[in-house]
Amino acid sequence: MIYTTRKEIGLKKSDYTIATLASHSSLQILKGAKDEGFATLAIVKRGSERLYKSFNVADEIIVVDDFSELKDLDEQLSERNAILIPHGSFVAACDLDDLKALKTNYFGNRNILTWEADRIQQRKWLGKADLLQPKIFKSPDDIEGPVIVKFFGAAGGKGYFLTHSKEDFERKIAEHAGKEYILQEYVVGTPVYVHFFHSSLTGELEIMGFDKRYESNVDSVGRVAAKEQIELSIETSYTIVGNMGLVVRESLLPMIYAMGERVIAASKEIDGIGLFGPFCLETIITPDLKMYVFEISARIVAGTNPYINGSPYTDLRYDVPMSTGRRIAREIKHAIASDELEKVFQ
Ligand code: ADP
């Protein structure tokens, strides 16, 4: 007999193990998977084993010296039907081609990673979705008004700096020789990170929550008087330290939801299958309530971590505490039950 579907082969939820790299949002992912009844596996960097064991969310731990060793575990993970759940540390620690080549089941659309990793492609995508974006200055000669200088790759805002003129820029960039950067209009407003989940099984889009970030030193500059800031020549930086939960005024929700819908529609134009699972729009809202999107993350973001026990928004829809990690596991559970795993692994 030739088996054609996983259902015919007889794989059940209990035959799969949800696995991830122990970092970023892994505790939430593993807890969510356990809550949905899956076995869990954490790939832990040597030295962090005791910590990860202490939370009791990983049934099993594999110790590595570096996350880039993920590719060497591929055979072992795929043989035992592991399902990898990607997060920010995957893109930061593993080569994009290595990720794409993995045989192990991988939740999400890997093709979209290429778009996410490249700021120029990302901009095209957000443009197709008709989202308002900060201006990009092609050359330091064009700098006009406040500008944020950003380096390529998900570095957690490390080293980003503000500038306002070519002279100032040239002085500050000297410390970052050889790095690729973009010059982006600095929008003065409040940063708001929007967490979405798009189901490729039902086509539904859900708002999972919002966060704001806590960054060093920019979030503490206000603790030093302006006079002292100048005297001490304090320069701002944006190194992410943590995240805080947030709710937005309800009147903003229809606009935000429509933005999410357009991002999904545009992703289908660029890739066919398009974006599914969790994603995040990183925005700045100005006093006249314009929402500038400066980045998209096409996966779970660490800003969902305050909501391991569910958010005010997931509380509306679900009768159990629904974190984004748990939502992912539930999607996989439904895909196994309806024999549609192809819709969640790309
Ligand atoms: P990363 O690339 O590491 O995700 P971000 O792009 O999120 O870093 O930016 C780091 C910080 O800079 C965040 O606090 C964000 O709010 C702020 N920021 C980024 N782009 C802009 C912008 N165009 N205008 C104003 N603030 C910005």
Short mmCIF file of C-alpha atoms and ligand atoms in Angstrom, two decimals:
data_model
loop_
_atom_site.label_atom_id
_atom_site.label_comp_id
_atom_site.label_asym_id
_atom_site.label_seq_id
_atom_site.Cartn_x
_atom_site.Cartn_y
_atom_site.Cartn_z
CA MET A 1 0.00 0.00 0.00
CA ILE A 2 1.30 3.45 -0.87
CA TYR A 3 0.65 5.99 1.85
CA THR A 4 0.02 9.50 0.57
CA THR A 5 -0.96 11.56 3.56
CA ARG A 6 0.31 11.77 7.09
CA LYS A 7 -3.10 10.69 8.31
CA GLU A 8 -2.80 7.45 6.34
CA ILE A 9 0.65 6.89 7.76
CA GLY A 10 -1.09 7.31 11.08
CA LEU A 11 0.88 10.18 12.61
CA LYS A 12 -0.93 11.74 15.54
CA LYS A 13 -0.24 14.76 17.67
CA SER A 14 1.64 12.53 20.10
CA ASP A 15 4.09 11.56 17.35
CA TYR A 16 5.34 15.15 17.00
CA THR A 17 7.67 17.13 19.23
CA ILE A 18 7.68 20.90 19.22
CA ALA A 19 11.27 22.14 19.23
CA THR A 20 12.98 25.51 19.31
CA LEU A 21 16.23 27.28 20.14
CA ALA A 22 16.29 28.24 23.81
CA SER A 23 16.30 32.00 23.56
CA HIS A 24 14.06 34.97 22.58
CA SER A 25 10.49 33.66 23.10
CA SER A 26 11.27 29.96 23.56
CA LEU A 27 9.83 29.68 27.07
CA GLN A 28 6.50 30.93 25.77
CA ILE A 29 6.63 28.64 22.72
CA LEU A 30 7.44 25.56 24.82
CA LYS A 31 4.84 26.36 27.48
CA GLY A 32 2.23 26.94 24.77
CA ALA A 33 3.11 23.63 23.11
CA LYS A 34 2.80 21.77 26.40
CA ASP A 35 -0.55 23.44 27.08
CA GLU A 36 -1.76 22.10 23.74
CA GLY A 37 -0.55 18.62 24.63
CA PHE A 38 2.69 18.37 22.63
CA ALA A 39 6.02 16.91 23.73
CA THR A 40 8.66 19.66 23.78
CA LEU A 41 12.39 19.91 23.07
CA ALA A 42 14.73 22.84 23.69
CA ILE A 43 18.08 23.30 21.96
CA VAL A 44 20.07 25.02 24.68
CA LYS A 45 23.43 26.79 24.62
CA ARG A 46 25.94 25.26 26.98
CA GLY A 47 25.77 27.04 30.30
CA SER A 48 22.02 27.77 30.14
CA GLU A 49 20.83 24.21 30.81
CA ARG A 50 20.06 24.74 34.50
CA LEU A 51 17.98 27.81 33.78
CA TYR A 52 15.93 26.16 31.05
CA LYS A 53 15.38 23.04 33.17
CA SER A 54 14.21 25.18 36.05
CA PHE A 55 11.11 26.38 34.16
CA ASN A 56 9.99 22.85 33.43
CA VAL A 57 8.64 23.59 29.95
CA ALA A 58 11.07 21.44 27.96
CA ASP A 59 10.56 17.69 28.17
CA GLU A 60 13.97 17.26 26.64
CA ILE A 61 17.09 19.34 26.17
CA ILE A 62 19.84 19.10 23.55
CA VAL A 63 22.95 21.09 24.45
CA VAL A 64 24.95 22.90 21.75
CA ASP A 65 27.89 25.28 21.84
CA ASP A 66 26.36 27.54 19.24
CA PHE A 67 22.87 27.86 17.70
CA SER A 68 24.39 27.64 14.22
CA GLU A 69 24.79 23.88 15.01
CA LEU A 70 21.06 23.57 14.29
CA LYS A 71 21.87 22.37 10.77
CA ASP A 72 23.90 19.46 12.22
CA LEU A 73 20.86 18.36 14.23
CA ASP A 74 18.61 18.38 11.16
CA GLU A 75 18.76 14.63 10.50
CA GLN A 76 18.07 13.73 14.11
CA LEU A 77 15.23 16.25 14.44
CA SER A 78 13.52 15.30 11.20
CA GLU A 79 13.70 11.57 11.98
CA ARG A 80 11.77 12.11 15.17
CA ASN A 81 9.13 14.38 13.60
CA ALA A 82 10.23 17.51 15.38
CA ILE A 83 8.48 20.73 14.42
CA LEU A 84 10.76 23.76 14.66
CA ILE A 85 9.19 27.04 15.72
CA PRO A 86 11.33 29.93 14.46
CA HIS A 87 11.90 33.16 16.39
CA GLY A 88 14.31 36.10 16.32
CA SER A 89 17.35 34.06 17.36
CA PHE A 90 16.96 31.73 14.35
CA VAL A 91 17.50 34.54 11.88
CA ALA A 92 20.23 36.10 14.01
CA ALA A 93 22.22 32.87 14.60
CA CYS A 94 21.67 30.76 11.49
CA ASP A 95 22.47 31.37 7.90
CA LEU A 96 19.34 31.99 5.81
CA ASP A 97 20.33 29.28 3.31
CA ASP A 98 20.89 26.80 6.15
CA LEU A 99 17.41 27.55 7.48
CA LYS A 100 15.88 27.13 4.06
CA ALA A 101 17.67 23.82 3.55
CA LEU A 102 16.44 22.21 6.79
CA LYS A 103 14.51 18.97 6.26
CA THR A 104 12.89 19.25 9.68
CA ASN A 105 9.30 20.53 9.71
CA TYR A 106 9.39 24.28 10.15
CA PHE A 107 6.38 26.35 11.14
CA GLY A 108 5.89 29.29 8.78
CA ASN A 109 6.86 30.34 5.28
CA ARG A 110 10.64 30.28 4.89
CA ASN A 111 10.57 32.23 1.62
CA ILE A 112 9.26 35.26 3.43
CA LEU A 113 12.46 35.26 5.53
CA THR A 114 14.39 36.56 2.54
CA TRP A 115 12.04 39.53 2.34
CA GLU A 116 12.23 40.14 6.04
CA ALA A 117 16.02 39.97 6.16
CA ASP A 118 16.52 42.62 3.49
CA ARG A 119 15.44 46.13 4.44
CA ILE A 120 14.97 47.14 0.81
CA GLN A 121 12.73 44.16 0.01
CA GLN A 122 10.87 44.77 3.24
CA ARG A 123 10.19 48.33 2.19
CA LYS A 124 8.78 47.15 -1.14
CA TRP A 125 6.48 44.74 0.67
CA LEU A 126 5.22 47.39 3.11
CA GLY A 127 4.83 49.78 0.17
CA LYS A 128 2.68 47.24 -1.69
CA ALA A 129 0.55 47.02 1.46
CA ASP A 130 0.06 50.77 1.22
CA LEU A 131 1.56 51.46 4.65
CA LEU A 132 3.01 54.78 5.67
CA GLN A 133 6.80 54.44 6.09
CA PRO A 134 9.55 56.79 7.31
CA LYS A 135 11.53 58.37 4.47
CA ILE A 136 14.86 56.85 3.46
CA PHE A 137 17.78 59.16 2.63
CA LYS A 138 19.97 57.73 -0.13
CA SER A 139 23.08 59.66 0.82
CA PRO A 140 24.36 61.58 3.86
CA ASP A 141 24.21 64.70 1.63
CA ASP A 142 20.39 64.42 1.67
CA ILE A 143 20.03 64.33 5.48
CA GLU A 144 17.28 66.68 6.54
CA GLY A 145 15.69 66.76 9.99
CA PRO A 146 16.21 63.97 12.55
CA VAL A 147 17.58 60.73 11.10
CA ILE A 148 18.11 57.30 12.70
CA VAL A 149 21.08 55.31 11.40
CA LYS A 150 20.35 51.59 11.39
CA PHE A 151 22.60 48.66 10.65
CA PHE A 152 21.54 45.55 8.74
CA GLY A 153 20.50 42.32 10.50
CA ALA A 154 18.42 41.81 13.64
CA ALA A 155 20.86 43.27 16.15
CA GLY A 156 18.29 44.40 18.70
CA GLY A 157 18.85 48.11 18.00
CA LYS A 158 22.50 47.90 19.14
CA GLY A 159 24.64 50.74 17.87
CA TYR A 160 21.80 52.63 16.18
CA PHE A 161 22.28 56.35 16.54
CA LEU A 162 20.54 59.62 15.78
CA THR A 163 21.94 62.32 13.58
CA HIS A 164 20.79 65.55 11.98
CA SER A 165 23.52 66.59 9.52
CA LYS A 166 26.16 65.17 7.22
CA GLU A 167 29.01 66.40 9.47
CA ASP A 168 27.50 64.85 12.59
CA PHE A 169 26.81 61.60 10.70
CA GLU A 170 30.40 61.32 9.43
CA ARG A 171 31.81 61.78 12.90
CA LYS A 172 29.52 59.11 14.40
CA ILE A 173 29.75 56.53 11.59
CA ALA A 174 33.55 56.43 11.92
CA GLU A 175 33.12 54.00 14.84
CA HIS A 176 31.17 51.57 12.62
CA ALA A 177 33.51 51.22 9.64
CA GLY A 178 32.52 48.52 7.13
CA LYS A 179 28.97 48.04 8.40
CA GLU A 180 25.99 48.30 6.05
CA TYR A 181 23.45 50.88 7.18
CA ILE A 182 20.40 52.84 6.15
CA LEU A 183 19.52 56.45 6.91
CA GLN A 184 15.90 56.62 7.95
CA GLU A 185 13.74 59.58 8.90
CA TYR A 186 13.35 59.57 12.69
CA VAL A 187 9.63 59.89 13.36
CA VAL A 188 8.82 61.64 16.62
CA GLY A 189 5.92 59.83 18.27
CA THR A 190 5.24 56.77 20.42
CA PRO A 191 6.59 53.37 19.38
CA VAL A 192 3.88 50.68 19.26
CA TYR A 193 4.56 47.07 18.25
CA VAL A 194 1.52 45.21 16.94
CA HIS A 195 1.34 41.42 17.25
CA PHE A 196 -0.80 39.59 14.70
CA PHE A 197 -1.59 35.97 13.92
CA HIS A 198 -2.80 34.92 10.48
CA SER A 199 -4.18 31.41 10.08
CA SER A 200 -3.46 29.68 6.79
CA LEU A 201 -6.09 27.10 7.77
CA THR A 202 -9.04 29.46 8.23
CA GLY A 203 -7.76 32.64 6.56
CA GLU A 204 -8.52 34.60 9.73
CA LEU A 205 -6.41 37.44 11.08
CA GLU A 206 -6.20 38.02 14.85
CA ILE A 207 -4.72 40.87 16.86
CA MET A 208 -2.81 39.10 19.64
CA GLY A 209 -1.55 42.14 21.52
CA PHE A 210 0.78 45.13 21.61
CA ASP A 211 4.02 46.00 23.34
CA LYS A 212 6.45 48.79 23.83
CA ARG A 213 10.15 48.24 24.27
CA TYR A 214 12.46 49.14 27.07
CA GLU A 215 15.76 50.22 25.56
CA SER A 216 19.11 51.29 26.94
CA ASN A 217 19.92 54.07 27.19
CA VAL A 218 17.17 55.93 25.34
CA ASP A 219 14.46 55.07 27.88
CA SER A 220 16.54 56.52 30.70
CA VAL A 221 17.87 59.67 29.12
CA GLY A 222 14.92 61.53 30.66
CA ARG A 223 16.33 60.73 34.12
CA VAL A 224 19.20 63.09 33.41
CA ALA A 225 18.41 66.81 33.13
CA ALA A 226 18.76 68.32 29.64
CA LYS A 227 21.58 70.56 30.84
CA GLU A 228 23.53 67.54 32.10
CA GLN A 229 22.79 65.58 28.95
CA ILE A 230 24.60 68.28 27.01
CA GLU A 231 27.41 68.68 29.56
CA LEU A 232 28.02 64.92 29.65
CA SER A 233 27.60 64.60 25.83
CA ILE A 234 25.16 61.72 26.30
CA GLU A 235 24.30 60.04 23.02
CA THR A 236 21.23 57.86 22.70
CA SER A 237 21.36 54.18 21.82
CA TYR A 238 18.57 51.64 21.41
CA THR A 239 19.81 48.36 22.86
CA ILE A 240 16.75 46.30 23.69
CA VAL A 241 16.55 45.15 27.31
CA GLY A 242 12.93 44.05 27.62
CA ASN A 243 9.31 44.59 26.61
CA MET A 244 6.24 45.98 28.31
CA GLY A 245 2.60 45.23 27.63
CA LEU A 246 0.31 47.86 26.16
CA VAL A 247 -3.26 48.38 25.07
CA VAL A 248 -4.08 50.97 22.42
CA ARG A 249 -7.13 53.20 22.27
CA GLU A 250 -9.90 51.11 20.80
CA SER A 251 -10.61 53.64 18.04
CA LEU A 252 -7.21 52.77 16.52
CA LEU A 253 -8.04 49.08 16.16
CA PRO A 254 -9.97 49.22 12.84
CA MET A 255 -7.05 51.01 11.15
CA ILE A 256 -4.52 48.59 12.66
CA TYR A 257 -6.53 45.53 11.63
CA ALA A 258 -6.84 46.83 8.05
CA MET A 259 -3.06 47.35 7.97
CA GLY A 260 -2.54 43.71 8.96
CA GLU A 261 -4.94 42.56 6.26
CA ARG A 262 -3.09 44.55 3.61
CA VAL A 263 0.26 43.08 4.72
CA ILE A 264 -1.16 39.58 4.22
CA ALA A 265 -2.61 40.45 0.81
CA ALA A 266 0.69 42.02 -0.31
CA SER A 267 2.66 38.98 0.93
CA LYS A 268 0.57 36.78 -1.37
CA GLU A 269 1.43 39.04 -4.29
CA ILE A 270 5.16 38.72 -3.62
CA ASP A 271 5.31 35.04 -2.76
CA GLY A 272 2.10 33.23 -3.75
CA ILE A 273 1.66 31.40 -0.48
CA GLY A 274 2.28 34.50 1.55
CA LEU A 275 2.75 35.18 5.23
CA PHE A 276 1.03 33.08 7.86
CA GLY A 277 1.45 32.49 11.58
CA PRO A 278 2.57 35.27 13.91
CA PHE A 279 4.01 38.56 12.66
CA CYS A 280 4.60 42.03 14.01
CA LEU A 281 4.35 45.55 12.63
CA GLU A 282 6.77 47.91 14.32
CA THR A 283 5.31 51.37 14.26
CA ILE A 284 5.58 54.92 15.51
CA ILE A 285 2.30 56.79 16.09
CA THR A 286 2.50 60.57 15.70
CA PRO A 287 0.39 63.11 17.62
CA ASP A 288 -2.01 63.33 14.64
CA LEU A 289 -2.42 59.51 14.90
CA LYS A 290 -0.57 58.64 11.73
CA MET A 291 0.99 55.24 12.03
CA TYR A 292 4.44 54.90 10.45
CA VAL A 293 5.64 51.32 9.97
CA PHE A 294 9.41 51.11 10.14
CA GLU A 295 9.79 47.33 10.18
CA ILE A 296 7.99 44.00 9.91
CA SER A 297 8.94 40.79 11.70
CA ALA A 298 7.52 37.77 9.90
CA ARG A 299 7.53 35.49 12.98
CA ILE A 300 6.87 35.59 16.70
CA VAL A 301 8.41 38.65 18.39
CA ALA A 302 9.78 38.85 21.94
CA GLY A 303 7.21 41.58 22.60
CA THR A 304 4.63 38.80 23.01
CA ASN A 305 6.47 37.54 26.12
CA PRO A 306 4.51 39.68 28.60
CA TYR A 307 1.46 37.66 27.50
CA ILE A 308 2.44 34.09 28.35
CA ASN A 309 -0.82 34.05 30.24
CA GLY A 310 -2.76 35.63 27.36
CA SER A 311 -3.31 39.29 26.49
CA PRO A 312 -6.41 41.48 26.93
CA TYR A 313 -7.09 40.84 23.23
CA THR A 314 -6.68 37.06 23.24
CA ASP A 315 -8.80 37.00 26.36
CA LEU A 316 -11.71 38.30 24.27
CA ARG A 317 -11.58 35.45 21.79
CA TYR A 318 -10.35 32.46 23.79
CA ASP A 319 -11.57 30.84 26.95
CA VAL A 320 -8.07 29.68 27.92
CA PRO A 321 -4.93 31.83 28.38
CA MET A 322 -3.74 32.12 24.77
CA SER A 323 -0.17 33.26 24.24
CA THR A 324 1.19 33.58 20.71
CA GLY A 325 3.30 30.48 21.46
CA ARG A 326 0.20 28.53 22.37
CA ARG A 327 -1.64 29.89 19.32
CA ILE A 328 1.11 28.45 17.11
CA ALA A 329 0.80 25.04 18.80
CA ARG A 330 -2.98 25.15 18.43
CA GLU A 331 -2.66 25.90 14.72
CA ILE A 332 -0.37 22.90 14.31
CA LYS A 333 -2.76 20.76 16.33
CA HIS A 334 -5.65 21.73 14.04
CA ALA A 335 -3.50 21.12 10.95
CA ILE A 336 -2.65 17.61 12.20
CA ALA A 337 -6.30 16.89 12.96
CA SER A 338 -7.47 18.02 9.51
CA ASP A 339 -4.44 16.56 7.74
CA GLU A 340 -3.37 19.93 6.35
CA LEU A 341 0.17 20.18 7.68
CA GLU A 342 1.30 21.33 4.23
CA LYS A 343 -0.52 24.58 4.96
CA VAL A 344 1.63 25.35 8.00
CA PHE A 345 5.07 24.08 6.93
CA GLN A 346 6.63 25.88 3.97
P1 ADP B 1 15.78 46.29 15.39
O1 ADP B 1 16.19 46.47 13.95
O2 ADP B 1 16.83 45.75 16.24
O3 ADP B 1 14.46 45.59 15.50
P2 ADP B 1 14.35 48.70 15.57
O4 ADP B 1 14.26 48.85 14.11
O5 ADP B 1 13.19 48.13 16.28
O6 ADP B 1 15.57 47.78 15.94
O7 ADP B 1 14.69 50.09 16.18
C1 ADP B 1 15.24 50.31 17.47
C2 ADP B 1 14.58 51.51 18.14
O8 ADP B 1 14.55 52.65 17.30
C3 ADP B 1 13.15 51.30 18.59
O9 ADP B 1 12.98 51.96 19.83
C4 ADP B 1 12.31 52.02 17.62
O10 ADP B 1 11.15 52.47 18.23
C5 ADP B 1 13.22 53.15 17.21
N1 ADP B 1 12.99 53.50 15.82
C6 ADP B 1 13.29 52.71 14.77
N2 ADP B 1 13.01 53.36 13.61
C7 ADP B 1 12.52 54.55 13.94
C8 ADP B 1 12.05 55.67 13.19
N3 ADP B 1 12.06 55.67 11.87
N4 ADP B 1 11.60 56.75 13.87
C9 ADP B 1 11.61 56.76 15.22
N5 ADP B 1 12.06 55.75 15.98
C10 ADP B 1 12.51 54.66 15.36
#
